[in-house]
Coordinates of C-alpha atoms in Angstrom, one line a residue:
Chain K
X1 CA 42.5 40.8 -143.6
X2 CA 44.9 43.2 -145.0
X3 CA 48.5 42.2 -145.8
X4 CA 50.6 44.7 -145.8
X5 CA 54.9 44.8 -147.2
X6 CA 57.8 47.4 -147.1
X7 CA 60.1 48.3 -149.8
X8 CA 62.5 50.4 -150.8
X9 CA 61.5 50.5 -154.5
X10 CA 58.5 48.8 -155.7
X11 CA 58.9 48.3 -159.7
X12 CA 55.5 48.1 -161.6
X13 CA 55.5 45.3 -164.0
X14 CA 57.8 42.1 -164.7
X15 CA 58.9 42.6 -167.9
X16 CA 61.8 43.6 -169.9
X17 CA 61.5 47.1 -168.5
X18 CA 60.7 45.9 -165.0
X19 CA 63.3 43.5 -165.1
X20 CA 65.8 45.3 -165.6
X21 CA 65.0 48.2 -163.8
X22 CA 64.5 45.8 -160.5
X23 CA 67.6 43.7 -161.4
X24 CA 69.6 47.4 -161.3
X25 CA 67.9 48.5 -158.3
X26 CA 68.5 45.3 -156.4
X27 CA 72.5 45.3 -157.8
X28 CA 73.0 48.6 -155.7
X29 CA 71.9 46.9 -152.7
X30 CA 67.9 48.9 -151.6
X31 CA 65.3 46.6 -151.2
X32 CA 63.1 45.8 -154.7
X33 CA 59.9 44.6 -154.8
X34 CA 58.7 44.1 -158.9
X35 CA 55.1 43.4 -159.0
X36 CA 53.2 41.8 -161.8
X37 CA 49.4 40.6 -162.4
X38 CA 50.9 37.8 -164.5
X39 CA 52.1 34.3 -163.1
X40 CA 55.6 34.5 -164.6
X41 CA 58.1 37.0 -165.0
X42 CA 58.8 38.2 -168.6
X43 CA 55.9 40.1 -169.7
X44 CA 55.3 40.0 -173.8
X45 CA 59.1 38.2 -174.2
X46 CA 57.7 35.3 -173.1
X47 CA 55.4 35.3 -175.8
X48 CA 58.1 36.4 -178.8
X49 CA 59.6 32.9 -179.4
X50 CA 61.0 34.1 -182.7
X51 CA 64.8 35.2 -182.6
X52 CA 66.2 39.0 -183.0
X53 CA 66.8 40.1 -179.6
X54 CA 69.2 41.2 -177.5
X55 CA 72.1 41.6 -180.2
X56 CA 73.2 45.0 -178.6
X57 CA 73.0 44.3 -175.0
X58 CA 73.5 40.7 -174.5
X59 CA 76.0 40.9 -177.6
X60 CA 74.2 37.8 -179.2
X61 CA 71.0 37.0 -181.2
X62 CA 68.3 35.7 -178.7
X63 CA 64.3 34.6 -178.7
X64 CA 62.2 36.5 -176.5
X65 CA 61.6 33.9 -173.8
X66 CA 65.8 33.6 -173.5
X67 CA 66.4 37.1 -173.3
X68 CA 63.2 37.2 -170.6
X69 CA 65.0 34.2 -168.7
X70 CA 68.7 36.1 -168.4
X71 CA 66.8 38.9 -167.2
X72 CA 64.7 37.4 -164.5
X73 CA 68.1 35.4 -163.8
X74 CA 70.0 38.8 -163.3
X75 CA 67.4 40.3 -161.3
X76 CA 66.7 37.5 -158.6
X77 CA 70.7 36.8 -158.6
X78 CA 70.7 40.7 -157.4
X79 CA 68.5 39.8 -154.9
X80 CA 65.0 41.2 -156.0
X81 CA 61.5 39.6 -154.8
X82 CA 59.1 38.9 -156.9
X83 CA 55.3 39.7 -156.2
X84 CA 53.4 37.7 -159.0
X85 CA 49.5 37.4 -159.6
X86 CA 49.5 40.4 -158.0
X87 CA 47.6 43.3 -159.4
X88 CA 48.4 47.3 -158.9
X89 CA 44.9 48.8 -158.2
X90 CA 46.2 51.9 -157.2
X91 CA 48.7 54.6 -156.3
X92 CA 48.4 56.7 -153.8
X93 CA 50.4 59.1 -153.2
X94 CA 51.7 60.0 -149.8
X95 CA 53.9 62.6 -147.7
X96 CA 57.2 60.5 -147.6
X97 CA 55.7 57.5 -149.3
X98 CA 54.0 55.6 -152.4
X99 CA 51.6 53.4 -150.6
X100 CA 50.2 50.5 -153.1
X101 CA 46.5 49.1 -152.9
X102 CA 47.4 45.4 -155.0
X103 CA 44.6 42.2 -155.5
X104 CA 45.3 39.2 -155.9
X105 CA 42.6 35.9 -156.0
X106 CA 45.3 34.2 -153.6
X107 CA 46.2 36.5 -150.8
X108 CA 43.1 39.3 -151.0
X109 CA 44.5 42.5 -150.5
X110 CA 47.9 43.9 -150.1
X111 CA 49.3 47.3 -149.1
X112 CA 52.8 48.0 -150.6
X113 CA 54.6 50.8 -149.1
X114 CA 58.0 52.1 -151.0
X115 CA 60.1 55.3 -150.9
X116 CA 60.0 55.4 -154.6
X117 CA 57.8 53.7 -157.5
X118 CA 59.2 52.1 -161.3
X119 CA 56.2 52.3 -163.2
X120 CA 57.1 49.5 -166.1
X121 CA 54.0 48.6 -166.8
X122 CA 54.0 48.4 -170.5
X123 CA 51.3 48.4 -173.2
X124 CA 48.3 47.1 -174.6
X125 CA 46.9 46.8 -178.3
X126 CA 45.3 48.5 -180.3
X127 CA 42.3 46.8 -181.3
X128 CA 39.4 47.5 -184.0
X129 CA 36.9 48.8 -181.9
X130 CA 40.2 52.1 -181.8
X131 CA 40.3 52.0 -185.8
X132 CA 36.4 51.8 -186.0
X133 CA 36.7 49.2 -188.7
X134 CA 32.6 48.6 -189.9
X135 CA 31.3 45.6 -190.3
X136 CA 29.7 42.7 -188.2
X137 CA 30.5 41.7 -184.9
X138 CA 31.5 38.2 -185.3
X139 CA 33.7 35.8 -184.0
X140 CA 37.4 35.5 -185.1
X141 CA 38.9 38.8 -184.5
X142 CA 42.3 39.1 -182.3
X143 CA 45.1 41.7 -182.1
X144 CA 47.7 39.9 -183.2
X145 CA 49.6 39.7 -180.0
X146 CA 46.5 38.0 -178.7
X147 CA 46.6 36.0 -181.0
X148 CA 50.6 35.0 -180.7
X149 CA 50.0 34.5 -176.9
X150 CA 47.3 31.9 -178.0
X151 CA 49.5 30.3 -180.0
X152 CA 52.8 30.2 -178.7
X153 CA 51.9 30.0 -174.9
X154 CA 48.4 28.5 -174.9
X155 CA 48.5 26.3 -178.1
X156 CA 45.4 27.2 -179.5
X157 CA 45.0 28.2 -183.5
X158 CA 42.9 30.9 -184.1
X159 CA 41.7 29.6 -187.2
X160 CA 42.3 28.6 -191.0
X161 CA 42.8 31.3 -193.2
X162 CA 43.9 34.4 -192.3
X163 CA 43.8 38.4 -193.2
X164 CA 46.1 40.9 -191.0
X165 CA 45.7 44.3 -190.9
X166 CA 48.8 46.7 -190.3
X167 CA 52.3 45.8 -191.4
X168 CA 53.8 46.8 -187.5
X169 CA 56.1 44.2 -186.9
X170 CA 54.0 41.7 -184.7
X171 CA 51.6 41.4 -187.1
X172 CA 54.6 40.7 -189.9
X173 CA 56.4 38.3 -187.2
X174 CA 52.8 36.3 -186.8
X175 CA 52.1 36.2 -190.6
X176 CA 55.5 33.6 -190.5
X177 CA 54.2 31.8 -187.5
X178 CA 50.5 31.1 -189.1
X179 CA 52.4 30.1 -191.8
X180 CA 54.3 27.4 -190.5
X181 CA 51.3 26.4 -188.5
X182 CA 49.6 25.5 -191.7
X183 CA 46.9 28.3 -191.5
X184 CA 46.9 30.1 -194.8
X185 CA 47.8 33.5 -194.7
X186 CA 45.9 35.4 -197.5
X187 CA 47.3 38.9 -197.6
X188 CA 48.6 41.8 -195.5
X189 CA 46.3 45.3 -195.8
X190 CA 48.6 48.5 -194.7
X191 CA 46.6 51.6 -194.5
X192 CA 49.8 53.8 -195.3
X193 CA 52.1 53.6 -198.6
X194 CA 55.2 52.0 -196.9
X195 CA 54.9 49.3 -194.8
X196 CA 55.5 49.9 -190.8
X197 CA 57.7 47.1 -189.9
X198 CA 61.3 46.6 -190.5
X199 CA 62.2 45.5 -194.5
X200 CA 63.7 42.2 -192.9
X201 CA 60.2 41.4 -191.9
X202 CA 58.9 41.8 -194.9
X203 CA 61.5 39.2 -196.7
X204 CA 61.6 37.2 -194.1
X205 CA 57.9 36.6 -192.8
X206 CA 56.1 37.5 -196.3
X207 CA 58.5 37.1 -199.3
X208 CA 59.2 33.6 -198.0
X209 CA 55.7 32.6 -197.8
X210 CA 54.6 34.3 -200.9
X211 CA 52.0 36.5 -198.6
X212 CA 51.1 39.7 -200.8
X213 CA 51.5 43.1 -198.7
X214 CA 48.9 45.4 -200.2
X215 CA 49.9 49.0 -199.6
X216 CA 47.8 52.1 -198.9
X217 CA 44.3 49.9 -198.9
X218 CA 41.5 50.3 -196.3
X219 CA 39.5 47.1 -194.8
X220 CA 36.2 48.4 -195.5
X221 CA 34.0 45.8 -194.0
X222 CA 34.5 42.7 -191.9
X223 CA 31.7 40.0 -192.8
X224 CA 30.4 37.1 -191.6
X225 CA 27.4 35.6 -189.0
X226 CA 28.5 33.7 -186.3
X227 CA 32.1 33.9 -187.4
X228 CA 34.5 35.5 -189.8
X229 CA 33.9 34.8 -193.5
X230 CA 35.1 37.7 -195.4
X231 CA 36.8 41.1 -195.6
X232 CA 36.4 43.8 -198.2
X233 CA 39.3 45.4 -198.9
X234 CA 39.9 49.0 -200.9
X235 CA 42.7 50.8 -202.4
X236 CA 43.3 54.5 -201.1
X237 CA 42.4 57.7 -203.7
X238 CA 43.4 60.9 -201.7
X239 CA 42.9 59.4 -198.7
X240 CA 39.5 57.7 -199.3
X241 CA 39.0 54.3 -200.2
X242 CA 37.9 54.1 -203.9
X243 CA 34.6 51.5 -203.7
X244 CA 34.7 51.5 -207.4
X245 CA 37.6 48.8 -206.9
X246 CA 36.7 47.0 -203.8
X247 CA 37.4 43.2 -203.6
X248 CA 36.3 40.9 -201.1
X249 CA 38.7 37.8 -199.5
X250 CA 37.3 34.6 -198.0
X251 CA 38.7 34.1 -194.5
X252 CA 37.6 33.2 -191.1
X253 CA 40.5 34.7 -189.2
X254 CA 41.4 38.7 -188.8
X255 CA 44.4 39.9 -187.0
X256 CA 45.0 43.7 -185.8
X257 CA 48.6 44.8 -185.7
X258 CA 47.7 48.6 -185.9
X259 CA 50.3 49.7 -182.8
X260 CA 50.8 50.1 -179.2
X261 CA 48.7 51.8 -176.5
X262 CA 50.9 52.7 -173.3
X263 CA 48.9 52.2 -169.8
X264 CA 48.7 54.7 -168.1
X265 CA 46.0 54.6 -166.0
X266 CA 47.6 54.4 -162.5
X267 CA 49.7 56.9 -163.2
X268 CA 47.1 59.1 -164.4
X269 CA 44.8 58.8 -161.5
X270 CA 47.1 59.7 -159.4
X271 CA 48.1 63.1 -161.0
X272 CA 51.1 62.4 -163.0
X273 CA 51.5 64.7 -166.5
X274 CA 51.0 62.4 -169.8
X275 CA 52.7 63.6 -173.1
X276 CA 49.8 63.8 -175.4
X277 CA 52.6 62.5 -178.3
X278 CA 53.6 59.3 -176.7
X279 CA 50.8 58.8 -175.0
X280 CA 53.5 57.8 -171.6
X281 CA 54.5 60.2 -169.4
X282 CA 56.0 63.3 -169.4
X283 CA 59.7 62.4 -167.9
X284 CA 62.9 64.8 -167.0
X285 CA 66.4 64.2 -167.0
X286 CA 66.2 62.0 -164.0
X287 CA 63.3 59.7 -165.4
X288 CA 61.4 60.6 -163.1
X289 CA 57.7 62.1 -163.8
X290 CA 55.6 65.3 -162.6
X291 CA 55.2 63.2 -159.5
X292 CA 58.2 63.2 -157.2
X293 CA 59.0 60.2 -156.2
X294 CA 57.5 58.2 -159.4
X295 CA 59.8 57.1 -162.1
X296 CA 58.9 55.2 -165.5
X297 CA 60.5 53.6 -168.5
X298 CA 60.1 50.9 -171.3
X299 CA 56.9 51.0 -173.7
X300 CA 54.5 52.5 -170.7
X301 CA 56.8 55.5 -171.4
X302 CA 57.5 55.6 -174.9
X303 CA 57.2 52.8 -177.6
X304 CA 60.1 51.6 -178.3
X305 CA 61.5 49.1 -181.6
X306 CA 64.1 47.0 -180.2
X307 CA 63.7 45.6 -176.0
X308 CA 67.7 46.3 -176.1
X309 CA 67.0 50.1 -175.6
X310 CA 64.2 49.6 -172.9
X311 CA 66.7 47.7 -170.7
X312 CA 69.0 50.1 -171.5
X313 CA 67.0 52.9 -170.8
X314 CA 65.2 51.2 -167.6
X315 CA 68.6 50.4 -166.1
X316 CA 69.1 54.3 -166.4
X317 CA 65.9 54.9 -164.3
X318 CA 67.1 52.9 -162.0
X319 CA 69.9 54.5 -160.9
X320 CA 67.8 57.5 -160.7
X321 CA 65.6 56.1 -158.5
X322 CA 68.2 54.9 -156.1
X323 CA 69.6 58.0 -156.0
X324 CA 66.3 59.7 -155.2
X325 CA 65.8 57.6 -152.1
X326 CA 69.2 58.1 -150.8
X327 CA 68.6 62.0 -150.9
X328 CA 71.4 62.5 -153.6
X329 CA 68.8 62.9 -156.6
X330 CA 70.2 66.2 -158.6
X331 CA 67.6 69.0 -158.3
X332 CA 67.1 72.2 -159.8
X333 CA 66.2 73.2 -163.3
X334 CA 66.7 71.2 -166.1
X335 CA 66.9 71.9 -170.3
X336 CA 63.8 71.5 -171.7
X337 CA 63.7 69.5 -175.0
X338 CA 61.7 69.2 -178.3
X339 CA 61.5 67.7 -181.3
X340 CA 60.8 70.5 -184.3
X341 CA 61.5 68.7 -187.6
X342 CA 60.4 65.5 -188.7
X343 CA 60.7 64.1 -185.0
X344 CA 57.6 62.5 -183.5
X345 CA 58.8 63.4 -179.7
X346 CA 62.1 63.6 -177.8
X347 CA 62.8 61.7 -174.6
X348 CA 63.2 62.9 -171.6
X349 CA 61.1 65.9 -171.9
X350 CA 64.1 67.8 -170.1
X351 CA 68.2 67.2 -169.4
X352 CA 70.0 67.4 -166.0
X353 CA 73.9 69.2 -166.9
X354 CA 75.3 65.6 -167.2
X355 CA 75.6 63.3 -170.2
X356 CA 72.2 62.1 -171.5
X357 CA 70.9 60.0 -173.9
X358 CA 68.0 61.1 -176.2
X359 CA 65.5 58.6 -177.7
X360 CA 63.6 60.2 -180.6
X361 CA 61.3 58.8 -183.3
X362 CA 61.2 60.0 -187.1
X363 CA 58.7 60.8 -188.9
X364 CA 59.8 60.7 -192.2
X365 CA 61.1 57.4 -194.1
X366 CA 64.8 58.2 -196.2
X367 CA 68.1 56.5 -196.6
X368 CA 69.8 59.4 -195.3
X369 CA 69.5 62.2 -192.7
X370 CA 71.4 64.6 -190.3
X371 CA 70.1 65.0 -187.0
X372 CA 70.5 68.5 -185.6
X373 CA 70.4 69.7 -181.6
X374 CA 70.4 73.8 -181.4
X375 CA 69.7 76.2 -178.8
X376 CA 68.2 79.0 -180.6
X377 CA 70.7 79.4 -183.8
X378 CA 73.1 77.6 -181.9
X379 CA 74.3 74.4 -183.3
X380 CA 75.3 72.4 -180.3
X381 CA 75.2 68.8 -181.7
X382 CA 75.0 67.2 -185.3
X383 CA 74.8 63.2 -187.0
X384 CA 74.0 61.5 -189.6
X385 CA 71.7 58.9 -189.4
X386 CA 71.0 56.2 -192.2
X387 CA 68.0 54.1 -193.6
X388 CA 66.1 56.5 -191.3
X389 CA 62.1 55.3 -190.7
X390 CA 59.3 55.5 -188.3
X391 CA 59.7 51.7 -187.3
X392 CA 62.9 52.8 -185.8
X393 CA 64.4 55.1 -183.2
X394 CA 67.2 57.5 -183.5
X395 CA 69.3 57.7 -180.3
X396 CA 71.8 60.7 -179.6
X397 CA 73.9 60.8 -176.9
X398 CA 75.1 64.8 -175.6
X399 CA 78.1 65.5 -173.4
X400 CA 77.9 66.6 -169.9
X401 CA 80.6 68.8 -171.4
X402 CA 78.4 70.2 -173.4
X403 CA 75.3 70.9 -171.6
X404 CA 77.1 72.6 -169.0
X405 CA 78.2 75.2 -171.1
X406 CA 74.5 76.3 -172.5
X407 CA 72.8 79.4 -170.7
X408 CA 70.3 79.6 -168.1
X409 CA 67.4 80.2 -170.1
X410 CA 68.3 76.9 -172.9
X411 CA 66.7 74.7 -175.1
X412 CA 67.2 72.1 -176.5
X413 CA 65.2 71.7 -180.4
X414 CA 66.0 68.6 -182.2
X415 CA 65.2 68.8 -186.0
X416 CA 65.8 65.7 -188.8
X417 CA 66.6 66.9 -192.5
X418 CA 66.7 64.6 -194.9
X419 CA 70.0 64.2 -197.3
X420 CA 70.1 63.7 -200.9
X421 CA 71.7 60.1 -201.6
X422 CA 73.8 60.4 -205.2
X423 CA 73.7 56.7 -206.3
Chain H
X1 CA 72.7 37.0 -217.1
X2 CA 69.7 37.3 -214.4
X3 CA 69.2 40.1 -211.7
X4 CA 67.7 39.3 -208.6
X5 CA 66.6 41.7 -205.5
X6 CA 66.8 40.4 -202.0
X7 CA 66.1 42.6 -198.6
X8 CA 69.4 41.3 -196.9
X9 CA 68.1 39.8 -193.2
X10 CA 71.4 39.7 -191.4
X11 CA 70.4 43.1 -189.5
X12 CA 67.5 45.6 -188.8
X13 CA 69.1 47.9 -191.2
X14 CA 67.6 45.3 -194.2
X15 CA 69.8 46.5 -197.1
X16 CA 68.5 46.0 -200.7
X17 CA 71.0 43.7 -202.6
X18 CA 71.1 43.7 -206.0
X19 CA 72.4 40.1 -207.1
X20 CA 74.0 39.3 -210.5
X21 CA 73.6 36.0 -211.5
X22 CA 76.9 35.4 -213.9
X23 CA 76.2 32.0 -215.1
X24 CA 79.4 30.2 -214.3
X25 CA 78.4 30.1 -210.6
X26 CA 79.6 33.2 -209.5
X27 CA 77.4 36.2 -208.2
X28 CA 78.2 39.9 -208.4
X29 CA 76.3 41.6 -205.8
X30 CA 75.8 45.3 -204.9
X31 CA 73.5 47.1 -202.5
X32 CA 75.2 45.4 -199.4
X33 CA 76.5 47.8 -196.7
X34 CA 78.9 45.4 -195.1
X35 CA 80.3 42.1 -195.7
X36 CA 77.5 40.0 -194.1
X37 CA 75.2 41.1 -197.0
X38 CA 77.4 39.5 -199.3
X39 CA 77.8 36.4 -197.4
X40 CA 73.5 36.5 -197.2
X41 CA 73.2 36.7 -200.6
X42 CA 75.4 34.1 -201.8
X43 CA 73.4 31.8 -199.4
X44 CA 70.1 32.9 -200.8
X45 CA 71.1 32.0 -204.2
X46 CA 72.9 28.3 -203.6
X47 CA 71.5 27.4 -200.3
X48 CA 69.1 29.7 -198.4
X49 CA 68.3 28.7 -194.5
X50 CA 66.2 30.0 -191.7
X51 CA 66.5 30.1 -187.7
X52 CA 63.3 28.1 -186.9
X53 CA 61.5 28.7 -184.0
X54 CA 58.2 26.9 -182.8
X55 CA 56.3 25.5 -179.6
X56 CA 56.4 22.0 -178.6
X57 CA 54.0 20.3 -176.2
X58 CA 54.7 19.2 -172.5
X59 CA 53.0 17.2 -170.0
X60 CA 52.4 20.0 -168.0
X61 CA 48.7 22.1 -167.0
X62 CA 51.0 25.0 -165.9
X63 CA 53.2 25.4 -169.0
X64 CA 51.3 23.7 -171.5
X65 CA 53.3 24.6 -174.4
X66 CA 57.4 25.8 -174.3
X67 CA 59.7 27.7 -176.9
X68 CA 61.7 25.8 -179.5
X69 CA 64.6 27.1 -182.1
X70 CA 66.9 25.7 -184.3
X71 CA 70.5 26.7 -183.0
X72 CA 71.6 27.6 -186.4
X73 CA 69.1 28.7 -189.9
X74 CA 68.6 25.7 -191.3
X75 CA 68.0 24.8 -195.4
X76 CA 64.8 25.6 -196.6
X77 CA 64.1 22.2 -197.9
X78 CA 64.1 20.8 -194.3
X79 CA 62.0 23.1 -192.7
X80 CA 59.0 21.7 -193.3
X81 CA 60.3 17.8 -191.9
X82 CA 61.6 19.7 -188.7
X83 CA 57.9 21.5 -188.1
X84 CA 56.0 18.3 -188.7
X85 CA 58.5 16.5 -185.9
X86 CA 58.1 19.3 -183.5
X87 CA 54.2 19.2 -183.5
X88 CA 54.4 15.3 -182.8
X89 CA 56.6 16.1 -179.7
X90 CA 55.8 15.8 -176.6
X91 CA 58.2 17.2 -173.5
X92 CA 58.5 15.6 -170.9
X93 CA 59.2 18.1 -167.4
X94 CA 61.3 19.7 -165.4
X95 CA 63.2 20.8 -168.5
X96 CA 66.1 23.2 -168.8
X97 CA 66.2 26.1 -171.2
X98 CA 69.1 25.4 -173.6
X99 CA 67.9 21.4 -173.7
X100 CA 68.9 19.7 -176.7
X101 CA 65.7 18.1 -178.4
X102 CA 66.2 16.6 -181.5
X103 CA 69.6 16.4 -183.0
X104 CA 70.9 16.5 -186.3
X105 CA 68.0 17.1 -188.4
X106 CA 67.6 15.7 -191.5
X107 CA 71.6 15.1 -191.3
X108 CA 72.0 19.1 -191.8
X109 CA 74.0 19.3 -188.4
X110 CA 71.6 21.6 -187.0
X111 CA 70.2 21.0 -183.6
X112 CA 66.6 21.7 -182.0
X113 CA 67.1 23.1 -178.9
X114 CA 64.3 24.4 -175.6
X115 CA 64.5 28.0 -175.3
X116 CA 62.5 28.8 -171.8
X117 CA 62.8 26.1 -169.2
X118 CA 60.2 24.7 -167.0
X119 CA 59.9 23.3 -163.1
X120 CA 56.2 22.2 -164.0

């Protein structure tokens, strides 16, 4: 048997994006339907116990699992269901409809037809097989978000003593929570010559504990038979590790936090264009995709620093996709966008005539820096931006005003410049 | 007179304070963009605290394990007491997120409180 369910909007994904795109949705009265493969709402939060979140929108310093709760709370307050253990197979696209295929071990299969889609279906890690680290295949390896779900949700310890590769904030956050779980944590090994996550992490998760962060060194070799008893570690000369000064450190315990890996897959298979840069989709003023009728936001579109932005930016979508099923979507041609200097990308990838908020992500790391928006020599929007660094977005916000004055043939090209700090 | 450096925690913008240590008790500090950097610092040099946040046990096969934090940083020298009585806990459900757990500890008038609630 096949069950089948109408929605308006069906909303890939229960977590901070999904939530708050199908807590908008619901608020403006269409039918929502968030799906997720999980058996609670809250996606990663629920997981991030630590404090730090939600100081822009909530206006107060939240855990993960609180700001996950408010959100659920606001969402099925609004009057949105709630399809759990439930997982999105595919997406097929149809004439005047999405239609669904979802399993789940409880119910079988399930065919979800919507007017519209949210894909909010977040990331997954990045693991060692992607970095190609050598070495044996043992026992004792974990991305360190595994590794925090076994912990915080499951209450299992991965081990004793520990080594954690990348200096992305997860991995910085985890070294603290190993730490106060009594596993020793023996040092931090960052590939590049500044570390990724915020300096607050650093003091606060390291400096505390006395955990050394050894910059621009390689893990040349993971060791060990049945499980994890060593790794060799290597400065960087040029850009190649220098064996000459290897050294090895007894552990049994190696956590990856070496970044974020959007997934796209659904999207993908059923035509929708992916931004080779973020790795998410290609998105236009409206949020919405190549694929009329498909909208996405939060880390499945971009990876983004703080989960204040991706309900921000996923309420946006929202509204978008609201207004696409009521037929009052704005059409037309959009301004194209891109990021020229020192800018990893620039989303969306183009702007409706209205005001819009860009998210962008530098490239370079200074403690000053003006951001520049021209079309051709054209200087149509300019800030500065301070303690500028890849673990942190820049957002601009441009003036319906504004856009609405540019030619036909526009574009937008966003460009960073450093600044010279006198001290 | 002693210098110390301190990556201020108070925000993601993590400022680099500069801390003059005067001898007579009082602290000249630089680096600081606003006034909360100077407020962190003094702290870190008389009486540094954390926000503490953990997992404590529950009866429960569905939610084995919930999220604990203190509601305000607590002194460093109590940390360790507060850890060793939240991995002796044991929760007993349906529990409300926001549920006061242990009170007062170590007579620092800082609270232990559930952060994620729980039917089962």
């Amino acid at each position: 048997m096949i069950n089948h369910k109408e929605t308006d909007i069906a909303v890939i994904g229960a977590g901070a994006a999904g939530l708050s795109a199908g807590a908008a949705c619901a608020s403006e009265g269409v039918r929502t339907l968030i799906i997720d493969r999980e058996p609670l709402p809250g996606g990663v939060l629920l997981q991030c116990i630590h404090n730090g979140f939600g100081l822009h929108y909530f206006k107060e310093e939240l855990t993960g699992p609180e700001f996950a709760g408010r959100m659920e709370e606001k969402a099925r307050q609004a009057g949105a269901e709630f399809l759990m253990d439930h997982t999105v197979m595919e997406i097929r696209n149809q004439e005047d409809k999405k239609e669904l295929v979802l399993y789940s071990a409880e119910d079988g299969v399930t065919l979800v037809h919507a007017k519209a889609v949210i894909f909010a279906a977040g990331c997954r890690e990045r693991n060692r097989g992607n970095l190609g680290i050598p070495g044996d295949r043992v026992a004792g390896i974990f991305t360190a978000g595994l590794a925090q779900r076994l912990l915080n949700m499951d209450g299992f310890l991965p081990g004793k003593k520990a080594v954690i590769v990348g200096s992305g904030d997860i991995g910085l956050i985890m070294a603290r929570r190993l730490s106060w779980c009594g596993i020793k944590v023996e040092t931090v090994v960052e590939i590049l010559p500044h570390p990724s996550g915020l300096s607050r992490n650093i003091a606060q998760c390291l400096d505390d504990f006395n955990i050394p962060l050894r910059l621009a060194t390689a893990v040349t070799k993971i060791g060990g038979s049945d499980r994890v008893e060593y790794v060799r570690i290597a400065p960087l000369v040029n850009g190649e590790p220098d064996l000459s000064r290897e050294e090895t450190i007894e552990c049994d315990t190696v956590l990856f936090s070496v970044g974020l890996i959007p997934e796209t897959e659904l999207i993908r298979n059923c035509g929708v264009t992916i931004n080779p840069v973020t790795n998410g989709a290609v998105a236009d003023g409206n949020m919405m995709t190549s694929v009329p009728g498909i909208f996405s936001c939060g880390n499945v579109l971009h990876v983004h620093d703080l989960v204040d932005f991706v309900a921000e930016e996923s309420e946006l979508c929202a509204k978008k996709a609201v207004q696409y099923i009521k037929g009052r979507i704005k059409g037309g041609s959009q301004i194209p966008t891109e990021a020229v200097k020192n800018l990893g990308y620039v989303i969306p990838n183009s702007a409706l005539c209205e005001t819009t908020r860009f998210y962008m992500r530098p490239r370079i790391l200074c403690p000053k820096a003006v951001l520049t928006v021209r079309n051709g020599e054209e200087i149509i929007y300019q800030k500065n931006v301070l303690h500028v660094k890849p673990a942190e977005m820049i957002t601009a916000e441009l003036s319906g005003e504004k856009l609405q004055n540019l030619p036909e043939d526009a574009k937008l090209s966003f460009e960073l410049e450093p600044v010279e700090v006198k001290s | 007179m002693k210098i110390h450096q301190k990556i201020c925690i108070s925000c993601p913008a993590g400022c680099h304070l500069e801390i003059k240590e005067n001898g007579d008790g009082t602290f000249d500090i630089s680096g600081n963009t606003c006034p909360r950097g100077k407020t962190y610092a003094i702290n870190e040099m008389t009486d540094p605290r954390r926000v503490v946040t953990a997992v404590v046990a529950t009866d429960s096969a569905v939610t084995p394990y919930l999220p604990v934090k203190t509601d305000a940083p607590l002194p460093f020298g109590s940390i360790q007491t507060l850890l060793k009585k939240i991995y002796a806990f044991k929760l007993e459900l349906p529990a409300k997120s926001g549920m006061l757990l242990i009170e007062n500890i170590d007579n620092t008038g800082v609270n232990l409180i559930l952060t994620r609630g729980s039917e089962k």
